[in-house]
Coordinates of C-alpha atoms in Angstrom, one line a residue:
Chain A
M1 CA 74.0 -54.0 56.1
M2 CA 76.1 -55.9 53.5
T3 CA 77.7 -59.0 54.8
F4 CA 81.4 -59.6 54.2
R5 CA 80.5 -62.4 51.8
E6 CA 78.3 -60.1 49.8
Q7 CA 81.0 -57.5 49.7
L8 CA 83.5 -60.0 48.3
L9 CA 81.0 -61.2 45.8
H10 CA 80.3 -57.7 44.6
R11 CA 84.0 -56.9 44.1
N12 CA 84.5 -60.1 42.2
L13 CA 81.5 -59.3 40.0
Q14 CA 82.8 -55.8 39.3
T15 CA 86.0 -57.4 38.1
Q16 CA 84.4 -60.1 36.1
L17 CA 81.9 -57.9 34.4
S18 CA 84.4 -55.0 34.0
S19 CA 81.8 -52.7 35.5
P20 CA 83.2 -50.4 38.1
E21 CA 79.8 -48.6 38.4
L22 CA 78.1 -51.9 39.4
V23 CA 75.6 -51.3 42.3
F24 CA 74.3 -53.8 44.9
L25 CA 70.6 -53.8 45.8
L26 CA 70.0 -55.2 49.2
L27 CA 66.4 -56.3 50.0
T28 CA 65.7 -57.1 53.6
P29 CA 62.3 -58.6 54.5
S30 CA 61.2 -58.7 58.1
I31 CA 58.1 -59.3 60.1
T32 CA 57.0 -56.3 62.1
T33 CA 54.2 -57.7 64.3
E34 CA 54.1 -60.8 66.4
S35 CA 51.0 -62.0 64.7
C36 CA 52.7 -61.9 61.3
S37 CA 50.0 -59.5 60.1
T38 CA 52.4 -56.8 59.1
H39 CA 55.6 -57.2 57.1
C40 CA 58.4 -54.8 56.1
L41 CA 60.6 -54.9 53.0
E42 CA 63.6 -52.6 53.2
H43 CA 65.6 -51.8 50.2
A44 CA 69.0 -50.1 50.0
L45 CA 71.4 -49.5 47.2
Y46 CA 75.2 -49.8 47.7
K47 CA 78.0 -48.6 45.5
H48 CA 81.7 -49.5 45.9
Q49 CA 83.8 -46.3 45.9
K50 CA 87.4 -45.8 47.0
G51 CA 87.5 -49.2 48.9
L52 CA 84.3 -48.6 50.8
F53 CA 80.7 -49.4 50.3
H54 CA 78.5 -46.3 50.3
R55 CA 74.7 -46.2 50.5
V56 CA 73.2 -44.3 47.6
P57 CA 69.6 -43.0 47.6
L58 CA 67.3 -45.2 45.6
V59 CA 64.4 -43.4 43.9
V60 CA 61.5 -45.5 42.7
A61 CA 60.5 -43.9 39.4
N62 CA 56.7 -43.4 39.4
L63 CA 54.0 -41.2 38.0
G64 CA 53.8 -38.9 40.9
M65 CA 57.4 -37.6 40.7
S66 CA 57.7 -33.8 40.8
D67 CA 60.7 -33.6 38.5
Q68 CA 58.3 -34.5 35.6
L69 CA 57.4 -30.8 35.4
G70 CA 60.4 -29.3 33.6
Y71 CA 62.6 -30.2 30.7
K72 CA 64.2 -33.6 30.8
T73 CA 67.9 -33.9 30.2
E74 CA 68.1 -37.7 30.5
S75 CA 66.0 -40.3 28.8
A76 CA 64.5 -43.2 30.7
S77 CA 66.5 -46.1 29.4
C78 CA 64.5 -48.9 28.0
T79 CA 66.0 -51.8 26.1
S80 CA 62.7 -53.4 25.3
T81 CA 62.5 -54.3 21.6
G82 CA 58.7 -54.1 21.5
F83 CA 58.8 -50.7 23.2
N84 CA 61.4 -49.2 20.8
K85 CA 59.6 -50.7 17.8
A86 CA 56.2 -49.1 18.7
V87 CA 57.8 -45.8 19.4
R88 CA 59.8 -45.9 16.1
T89 CA 56.7 -46.8 14.1
H90 CA 54.7 -43.8 15.3
S91 CA 57.5 -41.3 15.6
S92 CA 57.0 -40.0 12.0
Q93 CA 53.6 -38.6 13.0
F94 CA 55.3 -36.3 15.6
F95 CA 58.5 -35.5 13.8
N96 CA 59.4 -33.7 10.6
E97 CA 62.0 -35.0 8.2
D98 CA 64.6 -32.8 9.7
G99 CA 64.0 -34.2 13.2
S100 CA 62.1 -31.2 14.5
L101 CA 58.7 -31.7 16.3
K102 CA 55.5 -30.8 14.4
E103 CA 53.8 -29.6 17.5
V104 CA 56.7 -27.3 18.4
H105 CA 56.5 -25.8 14.9
K106 CA 52.8 -25.1 15.2
I107 CA 53.0 -23.4 18.5
N108 CA 56.0 -21.4 17.3
E109 CA 54.1 -20.2 14.3
M110 CA 51.1 -19.2 16.4
Y111 CA 53.4 -17.4 18.8
A112 CA 55.0 -15.5 15.9
A113 CA 51.5 -14.5 14.6
I114 CA 50.7 -13.1 18.0
Q115 CA 54.0 -11.2 18.1
E116 CA 53.2 -9.8 14.7
E117 CA 49.8 -8.6 16.0
L118 CA 51.5 -7.0 18.9
R119 CA 54.0 -5.2 16.7
S120 CA 51.4 -3.9 14.3
L121 CA 49.1 -2.7 17.0
C122 CA 52.1 -1.1 18.8
Q123 CA 52.9 0.9 15.7
K124 CA 49.3 2.2 15.5
V125 CA 49.2 3.1 19.2
E126 CA 52.5 4.8 18.8
Q127 CA 51.2 6.9 16.0
S128 CA 48.1 7.9 17.9
E129 CA 50.2 8.8 20.9
R130 CA 52.3 11.2 18.8
E131 CA 49.1 12.7 17.3
V132 CA 47.7 13.2 20.8
E133 CA 51.0 14.8 21.9
K134 CA 51.0 17.2 19.0
L135 CA 47.4 18.2 19.5
M136 CA 48.0 18.8 23.2
T137 CA 50.9 21.0 22.4
D138 CA 48.8 23.0 19.9
I139 CA 46.0 23.4 22.4
N140 CA 48.3 24.5 25.2
R141 CA 49.8 27.0 22.8
L142 CA 46.3 28.3 21.9
K143 CA 45.3 28.5 25.6
E144 CA 48.4 30.5 26.3
A145 CA 47.5 32.8 23.4
R146 CA 44.0 33.2 24.7
K147 CA 45.2 34.0 28.1
E148 CA 47.4 36.7 26.8
Q149 CA 44.6 38.1 24.8
H150 CA 42.3 38.2 27.8
V151 CA 44.9 40.0 29.8
Q152 CA 45.3 42.5 27.0
T153 CA 41.6 43.0 26.7
K154 CA 41.2 43.6 30.4
A155 CA 44.1 45.9 30.5
A156 CA 42.5 47.9 27.5
G157 CA 39.3 48.1 29.5
G158 CA 37.4 46.6 26.7
K159 CA 34.5 44.5 26.9
T160 CA 35.5 40.9 27.2
V161 CA 33.8 38.7 24.8
Q162 CA 32.8 35.5 26.1
N163 CA 34.2 32.9 23.7
N164 CA 32.4 29.8 23.4
P165 CA 29.7 30.4 26.0
Q166 CA 28.4 27.2 27.5
E167 CA 24.7 26.5 27.4
N168 CA 23.0 26.0 30.8
I169 CA 21.9 22.5 29.9
L170 CA 20.3 21.9 33.4
L171 CA 18.1 24.9 32.9
C172 CA 17.2 23.8 29.4
Q173 CA 16.4 20.2 30.6
A174 CA 14.3 21.5 33.6
L175 CA 12.3 23.7 31.3
R176 CA 11.7 20.8 28.9
T177 CA 10.7 18.5 31.7
F178 CA 8.4 20.7 33.7
F179 CA 7.1 22.9 30.9
P180 CA 7.0 20.7 27.9
E181 CA 4.3 22.6 26.2
S182 CA 5.6 26.1 26.8
E183 CA 7.1 27.4 23.5
V184 CA 8.1 30.7 25.1
L185 CA 10.4 28.9 27.5
H186 CA 12.0 26.9 24.8
S187 CA 12.5 29.8 22.4
C188 CA 16.2 30.5 23.2
V189 CA 19.4 29.2 24.7
I190 CA 20.7 30.6 27.9
S191 CA 24.4 30.4 29.1
L192 CA 25.7 29.5 32.5
K193 CA 26.2 33.2 33.2
N194 CA 22.6 33.8 32.4
R195 CA 23.4 35.3 29.0
H196 CA 21.5 34.8 25.7
I197 CA 23.5 32.5 23.5
S198 CA 21.1 32.0 20.7
Q199 CA 17.7 33.3 19.6
S200 CA 16.7 29.8 18.3
G201 CA 15.8 27.2 20.8
C202 CA 17.8 24.1 21.8
N203 CA 16.5 21.0 20.3
T204 CA 18.9 18.6 22.1
N205 CA 17.7 16.2 24.7
H206 CA 20.4 16.5 27.4
H207 CA 19.2 13.3 29.2
L208 CA 19.5 14.9 32.6
D209 CA 17.5 13.8 35.6
V210 CA 16.0 17.0 36.9
A211 CA 13.7 15.3 39.4
N212 CA 16.0 15.9 42.3
L213 CA 16.8 19.6 41.8
T214 CA 17.3 21.4 45.1
L215 CA 14.6 23.8 43.9
M216 CA 12.1 21.0 44.1
V217 CA 11.1 20.1 47.7
E218 CA 9.0 17.0 48.5
Y219 CA 5.7 18.0 49.9
V220 CA 4.9 16.4 53.3
H221 CA 1.4 16.8 54.5
S222 CA 1.3 18.3 58.0
P223 CA -1.6 20.0 59.7
D224 CA 0.8 22.4 61.2
A225 CA 2.6 23.3 58.1
S226 CA 1.7 26.3 56.0
P227 CA 0.1 25.2 52.7
V228 CA 2.1 27.8 50.9
A229 CA 5.9 27.4 50.8
Q230 CA 8.2 30.2 51.8
L231 CA 9.7 31.7 48.8
T232 CA 12.8 33.8 48.9
K233 CA 14.4 35.4 46.0
R234 CA 17.8 34.5 45.0
K235 CA 20.2 37.3 44.2
T236 CA 21.1 37.3 40.6
L237 CA 24.8 37.4 39.8
D238 CA 24.7 39.4 36.7
T239 CA 22.0 41.8 35.6
Q240 CA 23.2 42.2 32.0
D241 CA 21.6 40.3 29.1
Q242 CA 19.1 38.6 31.3
W243 CA 16.5 36.3 29.9
P244 CA 14.0 38.7 28.3
V245 CA 10.9 36.6 29.3
K246 CA 9.1 37.9 32.3
K247 CA 9.9 35.8 35.3
L248 CA 7.1 33.6 36.4
R249 CA 6.3 32.4 39.8
L250 CA 6.4 28.8 40.9
E251 CA 3.6 27.9 43.2
T252 CA 3.5 24.9 45.4
E253 CA 0.4 22.8 45.5
T254 CA -1.2 21.8 48.8
R255 CA -2.2 18.3 48.1
P256 CA 0.0 15.5 49.5
M257 CA 2.3 13.7 47.2
T258 CA 4.1 10.4 47.6
D259 CA 6.4 10.3 44.6
P260 CA 8.8 13.2 44.5
R261 CA 9.1 13.0 40.8
S262 CA 5.4 13.0 40.2
S263 CA 5.0 15.8 42.7
H264 CA 7.6 17.8 40.8
Q265 CA 5.8 17.2 37.5
N266 CA 2.5 18.1 39.1
K267 CA 4.0 21.2 40.5
T268 CA 5.3 22.2 37.1
S269 CA 1.9 21.9 35.5
S270 CA 1.3 25.3 37.1
S271 CA 1.5 28.1 34.7
N272 CA 3.7 30.2 37.0
L273 CA 7.4 29.8 37.2
D274 CA 10.0 31.7 39.0
I275 CA 13.4 30.2 38.1
D276 CA 15.3 32.6 40.3
T277 CA 13.3 31.8 43.4
E278 CA 13.5 28.8 45.5
M279 CA 11.2 27.1 47.9
G280 CA 12.3 26.7 51.4
S281 CA 11.0 24.3 54.0
T282 CA 8.7 25.6 56.7
E283 CA 11.1 24.1 59.1
E284 CA 13.9 26.2 57.8
D285 CA 12.3 29.6 58.6
G286 CA 14.9 32.1 59.4
E287 CA 17.7 30.0 58.0
Y288 CA 19.5 31.0 54.8
P289 CA 17.9 28.9 52.0
R290 CA 20.0 26.9 49.6
S291 CA 20.2 28.2 46.1
P292 CA 18.7 26.1 43.3
T293 CA 21.4 24.4 41.4
F294 CA 21.4 24.4 37.6
Chain B
M1 CA 22.6 -71.3 75.9
A2 CA 22.5 -70.0 72.3
V3 CA 25.5 -70.9 70.2
R4 CA 26.3 -69.0 67.0
M5 CA 28.7 -70.2 64.4
I6 CA 31.0 -67.4 63.1
R7 CA 33.5 -67.9 60.4
K8 CA 36.8 -66.3 61.4
V9 CA 39.7 -65.8 59.1
L10 CA 42.7 -67.6 60.5
A11 CA 45.2 -66.3 58.1
V12 CA 45.7 -65.0 54.5
H13 CA 47.9 -66.7 52.0
L14 CA 48.9 -64.4 49.2
E15 CA 50.4 -66.0 46.1
S16 CA 53.7 -64.3 45.2
D17 CA 52.6 -63.4 41.7
A18 CA 49.5 -61.6 43.1
F19 CA 51.8 -59.9 45.6
L20 CA 54.0 -58.8 42.7
V21 CA 51.0 -57.2 40.9
C22 CA 49.9 -55.4 44.1
L23 CA 53.3 -54.1 44.8
N24 CA 53.8 -52.9 41.2
H25 CA 50.5 -51.2 41.3
A26 CA 51.2 -49.5 44.7
L27 CA 54.6 -48.3 43.5
S28 CA 53.1 -46.8 40.3
T29 CA 52.5 -43.5 41.9
E30 CA 53.5 -41.7 45.1
K31 CA 50.9 -39.0 44.7
E32 CA 47.6 -40.8 45.0
E33 CA 46.3 -43.9 46.6
V34 CA 45.5 -46.9 44.3
M35 CA 43.2 -49.8 44.9
G36 CA 42.1 -53.2 43.7
L37 CA 40.2 -56.3 44.6
C38 CA 41.5 -59.7 45.6
I39 CA 40.3 -62.9 44.0
G40 CA 40.6 -66.2 45.7
E41 CA 38.9 -68.7 47.9
L42 CA 38.3 -69.4 51.6
S43 CA 39.3 -72.8 52.7
D44 CA 37.4 -74.2 55.6
D45 CA 39.4 -75.5 58.5
A46 CA 36.6 -77.0 60.5
R47 CA 38.1 -77.6 63.9
S48 CA 37.1 -76.6 67.3
D49 CA 39.6 -74.6 69.0
S50 CA 39.1 -73.3 72.5
K51 CA 41.3 -70.3 71.9
F52 CA 38.8 -68.9 69.4
I53 CA 36.0 -69.0 71.9
H54 CA 34.7 -65.5 72.1
A55 CA 32.3 -64.3 74.7
E56 CA 29.6 -61.7 74.0
T57 CA 28.9 -59.0 76.5
E58 CA 27.6 -60.1 79.9
A59 CA 24.3 -58.3 79.4
H60 CA 23.5 -60.7 76.5
A61 CA 24.7 -63.8 78.2
V62 CA 25.4 -65.5 75.0
A63 CA 28.6 -67.5 74.5
E64 CA 29.9 -67.7 71.0
K65 CA 32.0 -70.6 69.9
M66 CA 33.9 -70.1 66.7
D67 CA 34.0 -73.5 65.2
A68 CA 34.9 -72.7 61.7
T69 CA 38.2 -71.1 61.0
G70 CA 39.4 -70.5 57.5
I71 CA 42.4 -69.5 55.5
V72 CA 41.9 -67.0 52.7
H73 CA 43.9 -67.9 49.6
I74 CA 44.4 -64.9 47.3
H75 CA 45.3 -66.2 43.8
S76 CA 45.0 -63.0 41.8
V77 CA 44.0 -59.4 42.0
I78 CA 42.0 -57.0 39.8
I79 CA 43.3 -53.4 39.5
L80 CA 40.5 -50.9 39.7
Q81 CA 40.1 -47.6 37.8
R82 CA 39.8 -44.5 40.0
S83 CA 37.1 -42.0 39.2
D84 CA 38.6 -39.5 41.7
K85 CA 42.4 -39.6 42.4
T86 CA 43.2 -38.4 45.9
K87 CA 46.3 -38.8 48.1
D88 CA 44.4 -40.1 51.1
R89 CA 41.2 -41.8 50.0
V90 CA 39.9 -44.5 47.7
E91 CA 36.4 -45.6 46.8
I92 CA 35.2 -48.8 45.2
S93 CA 31.8 -48.3 43.5
P94 CA 29.1 -51.0 43.5
E95 CA 29.5 -51.2 39.7
Q96 CA 33.2 -52.1 40.1
L97 CA 32.3 -54.7 42.7
S98 CA 29.8 -56.2 40.4
A99 CA 32.2 -56.3 37.4
A100 CA 34.9 -57.9 39.6
S101 CA 32.4 -60.5 40.7
I102 CA 31.7 -61.4 37.1
E103 CA 35.5 -61.6 36.4
A104 CA 35.9 -63.9 39.5
E105 CA 33.2 -66.2 38.2
R106 CA 34.9 -66.4 34.9
S107 CA 38.2 -67.3 36.6
A108 CA 36.3 -69.9 38.6
E109 CA 34.9 -71.5 35.5
Q110 CA 38.3 -71.6 33.8
T111 CA 40.2 -73.0 36.8
G112 CA 37.4 -75.2 38.2
R113 CA 38.0 -73.7 41.7
P114 CA 35.4 -71.8 43.8
L115 CA 37.0 -68.4 43.2
R116 CA 35.3 -65.2 44.3
I117 CA 36.2 -61.7 45.7
V118 CA 37.7 -62.3 49.0
G119 CA 39.2 -58.9 49.8
W120 CA 40.4 -55.5 48.8
Y121 CA 43.8 -53.8 48.8
H122 CA 44.9 -50.2 48.6
S123 CA 48.1 -48.2 48.9
H124 CA 49.3 -45.7 51.5
P125 CA 52.0 -43.6 49.8
H126 CA 54.1 -41.7 52.3
I127 CA 51.8 -42.5 55.2
T128 CA 51.6 -45.2 57.9
V129 CA 50.6 -48.8 57.0
W130 CA 47.9 -48.9 59.6
P131 CA 44.3 -48.5 58.4
S132 CA 42.6 -45.2 59.1
H133 CA 39.2 -45.1 60.8
I134 CA 37.6 -44.7 57.4
D135 CA 39.4 -47.8 56.2
V136 CA 38.3 -49.8 59.3
H137 CA 34.7 -48.6 58.7
T138 CA 34.8 -49.5 55.0
Q139 CA 36.2 -53.0 55.9
A140 CA 33.4 -53.4 58.4
M141 CA 30.8 -52.7 55.7
Y142 CA 32.4 -55.3 53.4
Q143 CA 32.3 -57.8 56.2
M144 CA 28.6 -57.3 56.6
M145 CA 28.3 -58.9 53.1
D146 CA 31.0 -61.4 53.7
Q147 CA 32.5 -62.2 57.0
G148 CA 35.6 -63.7 55.4
F149 CA 36.4 -60.4 53.5
V150 CA 39.9 -59.1 54.3
G151 CA 41.7 -55.9 53.7
L152 CA 45.3 -55.4 52.6
I153 CA 47.3 -52.1 52.8
F154 CA 50.6 -51.4 51.1
A155 CA 52.6 -48.5 52.5
C156 CA 55.3 -47.4 50.1
F157 CA 57.7 -44.5 49.3
I158 CA 58.7 -44.4 52.9
E159 CA 62.4 -43.5 53.2
D160 CA 64.7 -43.1 56.1
K161 CA 66.9 -40.2 54.8
T162 CA 69.5 -40.8 57.5
T163 CA 70.2 -44.4 56.5
K164 CA 69.1 -43.9 52.9
T165 CA 66.9 -47.0 53.2
G166 CA 63.6 -47.3 51.5
R167 CA 60.7 -49.3 53.0
V168 CA 57.6 -51.0 51.8
L169 CA 55.2 -52.3 54.5
Y170 CA 52.1 -54.4 54.0
T171 CA 49.5 -55.5 56.5
C172 CA 46.3 -57.5 56.6
F173 CA 43.3 -56.7 58.8
Q174 CA 39.6 -57.1 59.5
S175 CA 37.2 -55.1 61.6
V176 CA 35.3 -55.9 64.7
Q177 CA 32.8 -54.0 66.7
D178 CA 34.4 -52.0 69.5
P179 CA 32.4 -53.0 72.7
K180 CA 33.3 -49.7 74.4
S181 CA 32.0 -47.5 71.6
L182 CA 29.7 -47.8 68.6
G183 CA 32.5 -47.8 66.2
Y184 CA 34.9 -50.4 64.8
E185 CA 38.4 -51.4 65.5
R186 CA 41.0 -53.2 63.6
I187 CA 42.1 -56.8 64.2
E188 CA 45.3 -58.1 62.8
I189 CA 45.2 -61.0 60.4
P190 CA 48.4 -63.0 59.8
I191 CA 49.5 -62.8 56.1
H192 CA 52.0 -65.1 54.4
I193 CA 53.4 -64.9 50.9
V194 CA 53.3 -68.2 49.1
P195 CA 56.2 -68.6 46.8
H196 CA 55.4 -69.5 43.2
T197 CA 58.0 -70.3 40.5
T198 CA 55.7 -69.4 37.7
I199 CA 53.3 -66.5 37.1
G200 CA 49.6 -67.2 36.7
K201 CA 47.6 -66.1 33.7
A202 CA 45.3 -64.0 35.9
C203 CA 48.2 -62.1 37.4
L204 CA 49.9 -61.6 34.0
T205 CA 46.6 -60.2 32.7
S206 CA 46.2 -57.9 35.7
A207 CA 49.8 -56.7 35.4
V208 CA 49.4 -55.5 31.8
E209 CA 46.0 -54.1 32.6
L210 CA 47.7 -51.3 34.6
P211 CA 48.8 -49.2 31.7
R212 CA 45.4 -49.5 30.0
I213 CA 43.6 -48.4 33.2
L214 CA 46.0 -45.5 33.7
C215 CA 45.5 -44.4 30.1
Q216 CA 41.7 -44.7 30.6
E217 CA 41.8 -42.5 33.7
E218 CA 43.8 -39.9 31.9
Q219 CA 41.5 -39.9 28.8
D220 CA 38.4 -39.6 31.1
E221 CA 40.0 -36.7 32.8
Y222 CA 41.0 -35.0 29.6
R223 CA 37.5 -35.5 28.1
R224 CA 36.0 -33.9 31.1
I225 CA 38.2 -30.9 30.8
H226 CA 37.8 -30.6 27.1
K227 CA 34.0 -30.5 27.4
L228 CA 34.2 -27.2 29.3
T229 CA 32.8 -24.8 26.8
H230 CA 34.1 -21.6 28.3
L231 CA 37.8 -22.5 27.6
D232 CA 39.5 -20.6 24.8
S233 CA 41.6 -22.2 22.0
L234 CA 44.9 -21.5 23.7
T235 CA 43.8 -23.2 26.9
K236 CA 42.6 -26.2 24.9
I237 CA 46.0 -26.4 23.2
H238 CA 47.7 -26.2 26.6
N239 CA 45.5 -29.0 28.0
G240 CA 46.2 -31.1 24.9
S241 CA 49.9 -30.8 25.6
V242 CA 49.4 -31.7 29.3
F243 CA 47.5 -34.8 28.2
T244 CA 50.4 -35.7 25.8
K245 CA 52.9 -35.1 28.6
H246 CA 51.0 -37.3 31.1
L247 CA 50.7 -40.1 28.5
C248 CA 54.4 -39.8 27.7
T249 CA 55.1 -40.1 31.5
Q250 CA 53.0 -43.2 31.7
I251 CA 54.6 -44.8 28.7
S252 CA 58.2 -44.2 30.0
T253 CA 57.5 -44.9 33.7
V254 CA 55.1 -47.8 33.5
C255 CA 54.8 -49.3 30.0
G256 CA 58.5 -49.3 29.2
P257 CA 59.7 -51.1 32.4
L258 CA 56.7 -53.5 32.1
L259 CA 57.6 -54.4 28.5
Q260 CA 61.2 -54.8 29.5
W261 CA 60.3 -57.0 32.4
L262 CA 58.1 -59.2 30.2
E263 CA 60.8 -59.5 27.5
N264 CA 63.4 -60.5 30.1
R265 CA 60.9 -62.9 31.6
L266 CA 60.3 -64.4 28.2
E267 CA 64.0 -64.8 27.5
Q268 CA 64.5 -66.3 31.0
N269 CA 61.6 -68.7 30.5
Q270 CA 63.0 -69.7 27.0
Q271 CA 66.4 -70.4 28.5
H272 CA 64.7 -72.3 31.4
L273 CA 62.7 -74.3 28.9
Q274 CA 65.8 -75.4 27.1
E275 CA 67.4 -76.4 30.4
L276 CA 64.2 -78.3 31.5
E277 CA 64.0 -80.0 28.1
Q278 CA 67.6 -81.2 28.5
E279 CA 67.0 -82.3 32.1
K280 CA 63.8 -84.2 31.0
E281 CA 65.7 -85.9 28.2
S282 CA 68.5 -87.0 30.4
L283 CA 66.0 -88.3 33.0
M284 CA 64.1 -90.3 30.3
E285 CA 67.3 -91.7 29.1
E286 CA 68.3 -92.7 32.6
L287 CA 64.9 -94.3 33.2
S288 CA 65.0 -96.2 29.9
S289 CA 68.6 -97.4 30.7
L290 CA 67.4 -98.7 34.0
D291 CA 64.6 -100.8 32.4

């Protein structure tokens, strides 16, 4: 606490120095422990306002202060001649002639370049969006027209023409994988509805893994199992425009196999093939077999 | 009966200019602990004093008599660079100890006094002044090399928000083996600040070392970050700005006030010199008139 003498002294100094904002820093040392091993130095700041002395918080400016993060609105006052001389000497390296900061200019220019990139790319994307929109509208219109035409054709009882039949690429890949040497099987292209699309063969490698087709069953050696797999015929969906090549039968081999893929390839080395038939497991006797999927 | 002489530190006398450097260093940041080494000498006070008789455990049946008591005089301090800034830990490397020893030897040659490293100090920002168990253990390790080694702690940035009063506390301690456990416990060592009208060369040098050490720490940290090869240009520019910002903070918070203090001190000393010159002249005149 300020003593009465100190208060008087402070008021006199305020008058003498014409400094109403004058503050009084009170330092109070004390010994904390009896052994004099620990000491305490208290500091408090007082300001004279409206006839009374008020304590004001004293913040020791240091490097760990959190208010260093944002923009500063006040400068740290330093009257040191040497300090101001050093700062003035080197200021020109940071400031332009008009007082603006070089670093600020540079980052602003880079930011403007990035914004220009954004604007240019945005224009291009906007253009592509409009093109997509237009095309989608056109396609929707065409689909509508096609739908109408289908309806008309059906109503007229005419033969619907399959437009753009899709090739059965799984069938094509299976034939290429299992019967690579058979020219007969590669001589034409078959659609998903089992129709002839083209008289010339498909030369495209569809890059499909046909090793796990449901048609292909892993052979497991079992003394009780019948060496010949049960074959059941799959009902064809459409009898018109069938594949003109005579159906061949697929026979399973009796030797045990470990690699399903190699077993499939070994099986396909047989000259017989029946695409429309499937092998069923001996354990599934009596159950409805699953159709091969192409 | 076996008698073993153990030097015990009676008290620590810390020169006021060294105290000023320690305090200035401790108050430089409230975010991390800072540290330094104390340079000084141990004066022997060879007197038998029964109150220092210390008995070992009954199982050993050895009585120890502490005949030599000493006072540790701390004349100056060396501020140490931190390789890893943390808020609750400091580490002094063997290289730093070695470099400080060389510095102490140089000071000894210059002053003609047997100066050496006599202790260490560190700060406790926002925490209690008492040493942690790690501090006590570290002190014990130093005492194995030198039984007269002492530890100082400066607790700062402690504020009583109700009374708006700030506090800085400082304490001096050593470590002793705790007979009940295998660990160590602290013992209090009395510490006194010795007033000094002038500031010693070693303390002035240490005081102006602080900005250089802070700058070096920042440069080392920036170089370490800048070496990261996976950072893109924008991140590097950002880090460059952060480095500039940190240096600006150091300049305004530490360098500016330090320069200001030195200039004020110089002005004060020059004024004081004039007054002393005048006083000297009048004394000489008085003496010559008496002859």
